[in-house]
Coordinates of C-alpha atoms and ligand atoms in Angstrom, one line a residue:
M602 CA 255.7 85.9 37.5
S603 CA 254.5 82.7 35.3
M604 CA 251.0 84.5 34.4
Q605 CA 250.3 88.0 33.3
A606 CA 249.5 90.3 36.2
T607 CA 246.0 91.0 34.9
T608 CA 245.1 87.6 34.3
L609 CA 246.4 86.3 38.1
I610 CA 244.2 89.4 39.3
N611 CA 241.7 88.8 37.6
E612 CA 242.0 85.0 39.0
L613 CA 242.5 85.6 42.0
Q614 CA 239.4 88.6 42.9
S615 CA 236.9 85.9 41.1
H616 CA 238.5 82.8 43.1
G617 CA 240.2 84.1 46.2
L618 CA 242.9 82.1 47.7
R619 CA 243.1 80.2 50.5
L620 CA 246.0 80.9 53.3
V621 CA 247.5 77.7 54.7
D622 CA 248.3 79.2 57.7
P623 CA 245.0 82.0 58.4
S624 CA 246.9 82.9 62.0
A625 CA 249.9 83.9 60.1
G626 CA 250.4 87.3 61.0
V627 CA 248.1 88.5 57.7
Q628 CA 246.0 91.7 58.3
S629 CA 242.5 90.9 56.5
R630 CA 239.1 92.2 57.3
R631 CA 235.6 91.2 58.2
G632 CA 232.3 92.3 57.1
G633 CA 231.3 96.0 56.5
A634 CA 231.7 98.4 53.7
G635 CA 233.9 98.1 50.9
P636 CA 236.4 95.0 50.0
S637 CA 234.9 93.2 53.2
D638 CA 236.5 89.7 53.6
H639 CA 239.3 90.6 51.6
K640 CA 243.0 90.9 52.6
A641 CA 245.7 93.3 50.8
I642 CA 248.5 92.0 49.0
T643 CA 251.4 93.0 46.9
I644 CA 252.1 91.3 43.6
G645 CA 254.8 92.8 41.7
D646 CA 253.9 97.0 41.7
S647 CA 250.4 96.1 42.5
T648 CA 248.6 96.0 45.6
V649 CA 245.2 94.4 45.2
M650 CA 242.3 93.2 47.4
V651 CA 241.4 89.4 47.3
P652 CA 239.1 87.6 48.8
V653 CA 239.8 85.0 51.9
H654 CA 237.3 84.5 54.3
T655 CA 234.3 84.0 51.4
A656 CA 233.0 80.6 50.5
P657 CA 234.4 80.8 46.8
A658 CA 237.7 81.5 48.7
F659 CA 237.7 78.2 50.9
E660 CA 237.3 76.3 47.5
S661 CA 239.9 78.3 45.6
P662 CA 242.7 76.4 43.5
Y663 CA 244.7 79.5 44.8
V664 CA 247.0 79.3 48.3
V665 CA 249.2 81.8 49.6
E666 CA 251.8 79.9 51.9
A667 CA 252.5 81.6 55.3
P668 CA 255.0 84.8 54.8
D669 CA 258.4 84.4 55.3
A670 CA 260.2 86.8 58.1
A671 CA 260.6 89.0 55.2
G672 CA 256.7 88.9 54.9
R673 CA 257.0 87.8 51.5
A674 CA 254.9 84.3 50.2
R675 CA 254.8 82.3 47.7
I676 CA 250.9 82.0 45.5
L677 CA 250.2 78.1 44.6
H678 CA 248.5 77.4 42.1
N679 CA 247.1 73.5 42.5
G680 CA 250.5 73.4 43.9
T681 CA 252.9 74.7 41.7
A682 CA 254.5 78.2 42.6
I683 CA 253.4 80.9 40.4
A684 CA 254.0 83.9 42.1
E685 CA 255.8 86.2 45.1
A686 CA 254.1 87.9 47.2
S687 CA 254.1 90.2 50.5
F688 CA 251.5 91.8 52.8
P689 CA 251.2 94.9 53.9
A690 CA 252.4 95.6 57.5
R691 CA 249.9 96.1 60.3
P692 CA 249.7 100.0 60.5
R693 CA 251.2 101.6 64.2
F694 CA 248.2 103.7 64.3
Y695 CA 246.0 100.7 65.5
D696 CA 247.7 100.5 68.2
L697 CA 245.9 103.4 70.0
S698 CA 243.2 104.6 70.9
T699 CA 240.8 108.1 71.7
A700 CA 240.9 109.8 74.8
D701 CA 237.9 108.7 75.6
G702 CA 238.8 104.7 74.8
V703 CA 237.8 104.1 71.3
P704 CA 240.3 101.9 69.6
Y705 CA 241.4 103.8 66.6
S706 CA 241.0 100.6 64.2
K707 CA 236.9 100.9 65.1
I708 CA 236.8 104.3 63.2
A709 CA 239.2 103.7 60.5
V710 CA 241.3 101.0 58.8
L711 CA 244.0 100.4 56.7
H712 CA 242.6 99.6 52.7
S713 CA 245.2 98.3 50.3
R714 CA 248.7 100.0 51.2
D715 CA 247.8 103.9 51.9
V716 CA 244.6 104.1 51.9
L717 CA 242.5 105.5 55.5
A718 CA 239.3 104.0 55.1
T719 CA 236.1 105.2 57.3
T720 CA 232.4 104.7 57.3
V721 CA 231.4 107.6 59.0
L722 CA 227.8 106.6 60.0
Q723 CA 227.4 102.8 60.2
T724 CA 223.5 102.8 59.4
C725 CA 221.6 103.4 56.4
I726 CA 217.5 103.6 56.1
R727 CA 218.2 101.0 53.4
Y728 CA 219.4 98.4 55.7
Q729 CA 215.8 98.7 58.1
S730 CA 213.7 96.4 56.0
R731 CA 214.5 92.9 54.1
T732 CA 212.9 94.2 51.3
K733 CA 215.2 97.7 50.9
T734 CA 218.3 96.5 51.8
C735 CA 221.2 96.0 49.0
R736 CA 221.3 92.5 48.8
F737 CA 225.3 92.2 49.1
C738 CA 225.7 95.1 51.8
A739 CA 227.3 93.9 55.0
I740 CA 226.7 97.7 56.8
G741 CA 225.4 96.3 59.7
Q742 CA 227.6 93.2 60.6
S743 CA 230.7 94.8 61.8
L744 CA 228.5 97.4 63.8
A745 CA 226.9 93.8 65.3
A746 CA 229.9 92.3 65.5
G747 CA 231.9 95.1 67.9
R748 CA 234.4 96.1 65.0
T749 CA 232.7 99.6 64.6
V750 CA 231.2 102.2 66.3
E751 CA 228.0 103.3 64.9
R752 CA 228.7 107.3 64.3
K753 CA 232.3 108.6 63.7
T754 CA 232.4 111.8 65.0
P755 CA 234.4 114.9 63.4
A756 CA 237.1 115.2 66.5
Q757 CA 237.7 111.5 66.4
L758 CA 238.2 110.9 62.4
A759 CA 240.6 114.0 62.8
E760 CA 242.7 112.4 65.4
V761 CA 243.0 109.0 63.3
A762 CA 243.3 110.4 60.2
K763 CA 246.5 113.3 61.8
A764 CA 248.3 109.8 63.7
A765 CA 247.6 107.6 60.0
V766 CA 249.8 109.9 57.9
E767 CA 252.2 110.3 60.6
L768 CA 252.8 106.9 61.7
D769 CA 251.7 104.8 58.3
G770 CA 252.2 107.6 55.8
V771 CA 248.8 106.8 54.2
K772 CA 247.8 108.9 51.0
H773 CA 244.0 109.3 51.0
M774 CA 241.2 108.7 52.7
V775 CA 238.5 107.1 51.5
M776 CA 234.8 108.5 53.3
T777 CA 231.7 106.5 52.9
T778 CA 228.8 106.2 54.9
G779 CA 225.0 104.8 55.1
T780 CA 222.3 106.4 54.1
P781 CA 221.0 108.7 56.7
P782 CA 217.0 110.2 56.3
G783 CA 217.1 113.5 55.0
D784 CA 217.6 114.2 51.2
D785 CA 221.2 115.4 51.5
R786 CA 221.9 111.8 51.5
G787 CA 225.1 112.2 53.7
A788 CA 226.5 115.0 52.6
A789 CA 226.1 116.9 55.4
I790 CA 228.0 114.4 57.9
L791 CA 230.4 113.8 55.1
A792 CA 230.9 117.7 54.7
E793 CA 231.9 117.7 58.3
S794 CA 233.9 115.0 59.0
A795 CA 236.1 116.1 55.8
A796 CA 235.9 119.9 57.1
A797 CA 237.6 118.3 60.4
V798 CA 239.9 116.4 59.0
K799 CA 241.3 119.0 56.9
A800 CA 241.7 121.2 59.6
S801 CA 244.0 118.5 61.6
V802 CA 246.0 117.3 58.6
D803 CA 246.4 117.9 54.9
L804 CA 245.2 114.4 53.5
P805 CA 243.1 114.3 49.9
I806 CA 239.5 112.8 50.9
Q807 CA 237.1 111.0 48.6
A808 CA 233.7 111.5 50.0
Q809 CA 231.0 108.3 48.4
C810 CA 227.5 108.8 48.9
E811 CA 223.9 108.4 47.3
P812 CA 223.4 111.7 44.6
P813 CA 222.0 114.2 47.2
A814 CA 218.6 115.7 46.3
D815 CA 219.6 119.8 45.9
S816 CA 223.0 119.8 44.0
V817 CA 224.2 122.8 46.0
W818 CA 225.5 119.8 48.4
F819 CA 228.2 119.0 45.8
A820 CA 229.8 122.7 46.6
R821 CA 229.2 122.6 50.1
M822 CA 231.6 119.2 50.3
R823 CA 234.5 120.7 47.8
D824 CA 234.2 123.8 49.9
A825 CA 234.4 121.5 53.3
G826 CA 237.6 119.9 51.8
V827 CA 236.4 116.9 49.8
D828 CA 238.8 116.9 47.1
A829 CA 237.1 113.6 45.1
L830 CA 233.4 112.3 45.0
G831 CA 232.3 108.8 44.1
M832 CA 228.4 108.4 43.6
H833 CA 227.9 104.7 42.8
L834 CA 225.5 102.8 40.7
E835 CA 226.3 99.5 41.6
A836 CA 224.6 98.2 38.5
V837 CA 223.4 99.8 35.6
S838 CA 220.4 98.1 33.9
P839 CA 217.5 99.1 35.6
D840 CA 216.0 95.8 36.7
V841 CA 219.5 94.5 38.1
R842 CA 219.1 97.3 40.2
A843 CA 215.6 96.9 41.1
R844 CA 216.2 93.1 42.0
I845 CA 219.7 94.0 43.6
M846 CA 218.9 97.0 45.9
P847 CA 215.6 97.9 45.9
G848 CA 215.7 100.5 47.9
K849 CA 218.7 102.6 45.9
A850 CA 216.8 102.1 43.5
E851 CA 214.3 104.2 44.3
V852 CA 216.5 107.3 43.3
P853 CA 216.1 107.0 39.1
L854 CA 219.0 106.7 37.1
S855 CA 218.2 109.8 35.8
R856 CA 219.2 111.8 39.3
Y857 CA 222.4 109.9 39.1
W858 CA 223.0 111.1 35.4
E859 CA 222.1 114.9 36.1
A860 CA 224.0 114.3 39.3
F861 CA 227.4 113.3 37.9
A862 CA 227.2 115.9 35.3
E863 CA 226.4 118.4 38.0
S864 CA 229.0 116.9 40.4
V865 CA 231.7 117.4 37.6
A866 CA 231.5 120.7 36.7
V867 CA 232.0 121.1 40.6
F868 CA 235.0 118.7 41.4
G869 CA 237.1 118.5 37.5
R870 CA 236.7 116.1 35.4
G871 CA 238.4 112.8 36.8
Q872 CA 237.3 113.8 39.9
V873 CA 234.1 111.9 40.0
S874 CA 233.9 108.3 40.2
T875 CA 231.4 106.0 40.1
Y876 CA 231.8 101.8 41.7
I877 CA 229.9 99.7 39.1
L878 CA 229.7 95.6 40.2
A879 CA 230.8 93.0 37.7
G880 CA 229.0 89.5 38.0
L881 CA 225.0 90.7 39.7
G882 CA 223.6 90.1 36.0
D883 CA 224.5 93.2 33.8
T884 CA 226.2 91.9 30.6
A885 CA 229.5 93.2 29.7
E886 CA 228.0 95.1 26.6
E887 CA 225.9 96.9 29.3
I888 CA 228.9 97.8 31.7
L889 CA 230.6 99.5 28.4
A890 CA 227.8 101.2 27.3
T891 CA 227.4 102.7 30.7
S892 CA 231.1 103.4 31.3
E893 CA 231.2 105.1 27.7
R894 CA 228.8 107.7 28.8
L895 CA 230.5 107.5 32.3
I896 CA 233.5 108.9 30.4
S897 CA 232.0 111.1 28.1
L898 CA 230.9 113.1 30.9
G899 CA 234.2 112.9 32.7
V900 CA 233.1 110.6 35.2
Y901 CA 235.5 107.3 36.4
P902 CA 233.9 103.9 36.0
F903 CA 235.5 101.7 38.6
V904 CA 234.7 98.4 37.3
V905 CA 235.2 95.6 40.2
P906 CA 234.4 92.1 40.0
F907 CA 231.5 91.4 42.5
V908 CA 232.5 89.2 45.4
S909 CA 230.1 88.2 47.9
I910 CA 229.8 89.2 51.7
S911 CA 229.4 86.3 54.0
G912 CA 225.8 86.7 55.9
T913 CA 224.7 88.9 53.1
P914 CA 221.5 87.5 51.0
L915 CA 223.8 86.9 48.0
E916 CA 226.3 85.4 49.6
S917 CA 226.6 82.3 47.7
H918 CA 226.3 84.2 44.5
P919 CA 229.3 83.4 42.4
A920 CA 232.2 85.7 41.3
P921 CA 232.6 87.2 38.1
D922 CA 235.1 84.7 35.9
A923 CA 238.1 85.9 34.8
A924 CA 237.3 85.9 31.3
F925 CA 234.1 87.7 31.9
M926 CA 236.3 90.5 34.0
D927 CA 239.0 91.0 31.2
A928 CA 236.2 91.2 28.1
I929 CA 235.2 94.6 30.3
L930 CA 238.5 95.7 31.6
R931 CA 240.2 95.3 28.5
P932 CA 238.1 97.5 26.4
L933 CA 237.2 99.7 29.5
S934 CA 240.8 100.4 30.0
A935 CA 241.6 102.0 26.3
M936 CA 238.2 103.8 26.7
L937 CA 239.1 105.3 29.9
R938 CA 243.4 106.5 27.9
A939 CA 240.9 107.7 24.9
G940 CA 238.5 110.1 27.3
G941 CA 242.2 111.5 29.0
L942 CA 241.0 109.5 32.5
T943 CA 243.3 107.8 35.0
A944 CA 243.4 106.3 38.2
E945 CA 246.6 107.6 39.3
T946 CA 245.3 111.6 38.3
I947 CA 242.5 111.0 41.1
K948 CA 242.8 113.0 43.8
A949 CA 241.9 110.4 46.7
G950 CA 239.5 107.7 46.6
C951 CA 238.9 104.3 45.4
G952 CA 239.5 104.7 41.5
R953 CA 242.5 105.8 42.5
C954 CA 243.7 103.3 45.0
G955 CA 242.2 100.9 42.5
A956 CA 243.0 97.5 44.6
C957 CA 239.5 96.1 44.2
S958 CA 239.9 95.7 40.5
A959 CA 242.8 95.0 37.8
L960 CA 241.3 98.3 36.0
S961 CA 244.5 100.3 36.9
T962 CA 247.1 97.2 36.1
Y963 CA 245.1 97.2 32.8
E964 CA 245.7 101.2 32.5
R965 CA 249.2 100.9 33.4
R966 CA 250.1 98.0 31.2
G967 CA 248.4 99.8 28.0
A968 CA 250.7 102.7 29.1
Ligands
SF4_1452 S1 239.3 100.4 46.0 FE1 238.2 101.5 47.3 S2 237.0 99.4 48.8 FE2 238.9 98.2 47.3 S3 240.8 98.5 48.6 FE3 240.7 100.8 47.9 S4 239.7 102.2 48.8 FE4 239.2 100.2 49.9

């Protein structure tokens, strides 16, 4: 590879990637929560999610050729080959349907190379009103497009998780949810879903929700089989939170800090994480200062470059450039090392997967 891996990943996640042949049998996903409008691509020892269907990706100087019979393809920068990549194969569990006729791929999907991901509840109290919705979120789009079902039942999740382990060797599972009405903020449906999956197959699970009003839910989720927890700040400064996610920002930062400390006491140091989207307006210094505080509590700050999703209010918002990501991820990986937190020791979830950021690649390079 003629470019350092961390630089190339930062560049690809900022600019996106154009596909020479979009129909070349390469899996990608559009809309929904998580790395929407992205494709999983393996470069060297890193599998990363790279934007392919976003507006910036159509202008990207990076192009990937159609893969050969072995699934390998060249990445070109302004016409010059700079790296070789491969694509995870279409998972076999996508060919199955539940007894009641729902395709497994509408219940859970493969992220990166070995992560099963589901949005247990595909609606959200924050998404009902234009003034409250998180401006980056597309949770309703994949539902409207018929690519998913609104509520995945515990039995359906258990059935799909077992198949994904047995047929495709998935290693861990991410369960996220839109925020339902009620002050458990989704913890109850995550707990019942985790219990059903764990009764069916031995698969580490990360649950993701807003901080429940009552911290008793942390022990309930753990006892139900949740191994790791994500409570996502998304943005760190109060003004950016209020601007980008006016509804979610009604839960004050003080509740997040309380909940981080209380959940680490339940799940253990390094098993609680938070997603931080760089590029929404927080400065590198603000993100690093928040990360330092998180790490001291035992929370893994998973900092990812913000990538807009088509059809959302932020669809034209630019991704942060590679230099901005480097200015955060390089010192952050050193802070994580000093704090004894690593992606690979997280039992399940986005931090362990790492595909939406170059952070874990920095960690491996540093180690
Ligand atoms: S980091 Fe999280 S959202 Fe991104 S691919 Fe991995 S599991 Fe999915």
